[in-house]
Amino acid sequence: MRTSLVLVAALALGACGSGPPTLSVDKGYIRLAAVPSRPAVAYFTIHGGTADTTLIAVSSEVSIKNELHQSMQSGGMEAMKPLGDVPIPAGSTVTFAPGGKHLMMFDMNPGIKPGRAVTLTFTFANNQRILFDAPTIAAGAPPPAP
C-alpha cells in the first residue's frame, strides 16, 4: 500500500511541473539590413499548442510589407522562395533561423536602430494573435543570447 501511495504522489508531483503545451513565440530578433533600402530579416521560434494551427501572417508597424520565406540551395546557389501559410502542429517547435525559414521585412522605417525592440504580430488560423517584442541587431552583429 505504501508503494502505491509513493507512486501516486510521484506522478502527481511530476504533473505539476508540466501543463498542456501553449501556442507561443520566443527567441526572436530582427537583423537590420546593412543598406537601409534593403529588407531586414526576422528569426524566431514558434511552439505549438494543444491543437494544430497555421501561421498565416507576421506583421509589424515599422515595415510596409512582410513575407515568410524559405532559404534553400538551388544548383549550388543560395536561393529563397516565399512561403504561404506555415503549419504549426500541436506540441511542435517550428524554428525560423538563418539558412532556413525567416521573415523578410520590406521598407523598414529608417529610424529603427539596433537595440530598439519592434513588436511583431503573429496571426494564426485559429484566430489567435501573439504580440512579440523582438530586439533589433545590426547587420553583422551576433544573435542575441537566448
Tab-separated table of C-alpha atoms in Angstrom:
chain	number	residue	atom	x	y	z
A	1	MET	CA	0.000	0.000	0.000
A	2	ARG	CA	2.803	2.373	0.889
A	3	THR	CA	4.448	1.789	-2.528
A	4	SER	CA	1.174	2.721	-4.244
A	5	LEU	CA	0.926	5.977	-2.280
A	6	VAL	CA	4.514	6.900	-3.133
A	7	LEU	CA	3.867	6.168	-6.816
A	8	VAL	CA	0.680	8.276	-6.834
A	9	ALA	CA	2.493	11.150	-5.087
A	10	ALA	CA	5.387	10.988	-7.576
A	11	LEU	CA	3.000	11.030	-10.534
A	12	ALA	CA	1.075	13.974	-9.067
A	13	LEU	CA	4.262	15.984	-8.468
A	14	GLY	CA	5.507	15.212	-11.982
A	15	ALA	CA	2.269	16.503	-13.471
A	16	CYS	CA	2.526	19.803	-11.560
A	17	GLY	CA	5.627	20.921	-13.448
A	18	SER	CA	4.200	20.496	-16.913
A	19	GLY	CA	0.866	21.627	-18.236
A	20	PRO	CA	-0.569	21.384	-21.702
A	21	PRO	CA	1.542	22.991	-24.424
A	22	THR	CA	0.739	26.627	-25.176
A	23	LEU	CA	0.978	28.313	-28.568
A	24	SER	CA	3.820	30.781	-28.061
A	25	VAL	CA	6.704	32.641	-29.697
A	26	ASP	CA	10.205	33.139	-28.272
A	27	LYS	CA	13.875	33.554	-29.195
A	28	GLY	CA	13.011	36.234	-31.748
A	29	TYR	CA	15.125	39.043	-33.120
A	30	ILE	CA	15.353	41.273	-36.193
A	31	ARG	CA	18.589	41.680	-38.140
A	32	LEU	CA	18.573	45.126	-39.726
A	33	ALA	CA	19.853	45.492	-43.278
A	34	ALA	CA	23.396	46.779	-43.905
A	35	VAL	CA	21.912	49.059	-46.576
A	36	PRO	CA	18.770	50.869	-45.328
A	37	SER	CA	16.855	50.341	-48.595
A	38	ARG	CA	17.236	46.545	-48.360
A	39	PRO	CA	14.902	44.326	-46.312
A	40	ALA	CA	15.516	43.394	-42.701
A	41	VAL	CA	15.053	39.784	-41.636
A	42	ALA	CA	13.423	38.342	-38.512
A	43	TYR	CA	14.046	34.993	-36.851
A	44	PHE	CA	12.025	33.351	-34.067
A	45	THR	CA	10.724	30.068	-32.674
A	46	ILE	CA	7.051	29.096	-32.537
A	47	HIS	CA	5.852	26.454	-30.067
A	48	GLY	CA	2.626	24.657	-30.993
A	49	GLY	CA	-0.249	24.491	-28.536
A	50	THR	CA	-2.717	21.710	-27.823
A	51	ALA	CA	-4.184	21.711	-31.351
A	52	ASP	CA	-2.757	22.043	-34.845
A	53	THR	CA	-2.884	25.545	-36.316
A	54	THR	CA	-1.277	27.511	-39.129
A	55	LEU	CA	0.780	30.692	-39.102
A	56	ILE	CA	-0.891	32.885	-41.701
A	57	ALA	CA	0.933	36.204	-41.241
A	58	VAL	CA	3.512	38.169	-39.275
A	59	SER	CA	3.162	41.937	-39.347
A	60	SER	CA	4.839	44.995	-37.880
A	61	GLU	CA	4.007	48.687	-37.786
A	62	VAL	CA	7.559	49.597	-38.838
A	63	SER	CA	7.664	47.742	-42.169
A	64	ILE	CA	5.398	48.177	-45.179
A	65	LYS	CA	5.400	44.558	-46.339
A	66	ASN	CA	6.367	41.271	-44.650
A	67	GLU	CA	6.825	37.866	-46.279
A	68	LEU	CA	7.598	34.449	-44.866
A	69	HIS	CA	10.460	32.884	-46.852
A	70	GLN	CA	12.457	29.650	-47.018
A	71	SER	CA	16.186	29.677	-47.876
A	72	MET	CA	17.494	26.778	-49.939
A	73	GLN	CA	20.273	25.601	-52.234
A	74	SER	CA	19.479	25.519	-55.960
A	75	GLY	CA	22.207	24.325	-58.339
A	76	GLY	CA	24.926	25.249	-55.850
A	77	MET	CA	23.492	28.744	-55.436
A	78	GLU	CA	21.714	30.241	-52.448
A	79	ALA	CA	18.081	30.976	-53.218
A	80	MET	CA	14.886	31.676	-51.341
A	81	LYS	CA	11.234	31.313	-52.073
A	82	PRO	CA	8.173	32.863	-50.465
A	83	LEU	CA	6.190	30.555	-48.226
A	84	GLY	CA	2.449	30.551	-47.967
A	85	ASP	CA	0.958	29.598	-44.651
A	86	VAL	CA	3.180	27.626	-42.263
A	87	PRO	CA	1.632	24.650	-40.428
A	88	ILE	CA	2.244	24.603	-36.671
A	89	PRO	CA	1.432	21.074	-35.462
A	90	ALA	CA	0.235	20.617	-31.879
A	91	GLY	CA	3.117	20.349	-29.416
A	92	SER	CA	5.733	21.067	-32.106
A	93	THR	CA	8.571	23.558	-32.338
A	94	VAL	CA	8.946	25.417	-35.653
A	95	THR	CA	12.174	27.397	-35.927
A	96	PHE	CA	12.767	30.362	-38.217
A	97	ALA	CA	16.573	30.644	-38.343
A	98	PRO	CA	19.393	31.722	-40.670
A	99	GLY	CA	19.629	29.371	-43.643
A	100	GLY	CA	16.010	28.221	-43.249
A	101	LYS	CA	12.622	29.799	-42.680
A	102	HIS	CA	12.636	33.542	-41.961
A	103	LEU	CA	10.542	36.698	-42.194
A	104	MET	CA	11.576	39.311	-44.757
A	105	MET	CA	10.625	42.833	-43.671
A	106	PHE	CA	10.482	45.245	-46.617
A	107	ASP	CA	10.615	49.053	-46.471
A	108	MET	CA	11.571	49.251	-42.794
A	109	ASN	CA	11.287	52.611	-41.108
A	110	PRO	CA	14.850	54.024	-41.387
A	111	GLY	CA	14.567	55.373	-37.839
A	112	ILE	CA	14.770	51.850	-36.393
A	113	LYS	CA	18.262	51.430	-34.944
A	114	PRO	CA	19.995	48.442	-33.288
A	115	GLY	CA	18.875	47.909	-29.715
A	116	ARG	CA	15.294	49.013	-30.236
A	117	ALA	CA	12.520	46.478	-29.717
A	118	VAL	CA	9.981	46.097	-32.524
A	119	THR	CA	6.598	44.477	-31.936
A	120	LEU	CA	5.802	41.614	-34.302
A	121	THR	CA	2.180	40.437	-34.541
A	122	PHE	CA	1.806	36.727	-35.310
A	123	THR	CA	-1.602	35.780	-36.728
A	124	PHE	CA	-2.743	32.164	-36.716
A	125	ALA	CA	-5.591	30.350	-38.456
A	126	ASN	CA	-7.224	29.566	-35.087
A	127	ASN	CA	-7.939	33.325	-34.686
A	128	GLN	CA	-5.156	33.710	-32.136
A	129	ARG	CA	-2.713	36.611	-32.292
A	130	ILE	CA	0.549	36.802	-30.401
A	131	LEU	CA	2.482	40.040	-29.903
A	132	PHE	CA	6.233	39.588	-29.520
A	133	ASP	CA	8.751	42.380	-28.863
A	134	ALA	CA	11.795	41.474	-30.951
A	135	PRO	CA	15.107	43.209	-30.283
A	136	THR	CA	16.878	44.615	-33.325
A	137	ILE	CA	20.549	43.995	-34.117
A	138	ALA	CA	22.921	45.409	-36.729
A	139	ALA	CA	23.645	43.521	-39.957
A	140	GLY	CA	26.934	41.950	-38.786
A	141	ALA	CA	26.125	41.568	-35.085
A	142	PRO	CA	25.875	38.162	-33.414
A	143	PRO	CA	22.351	36.994	-32.500
A	144	PRO	CA	21.191	37.932	-29.004
A	145	ALA	CA	21.761	35.345	-26.294
A	146	PRO	CA	18.684	33.136	-25.753
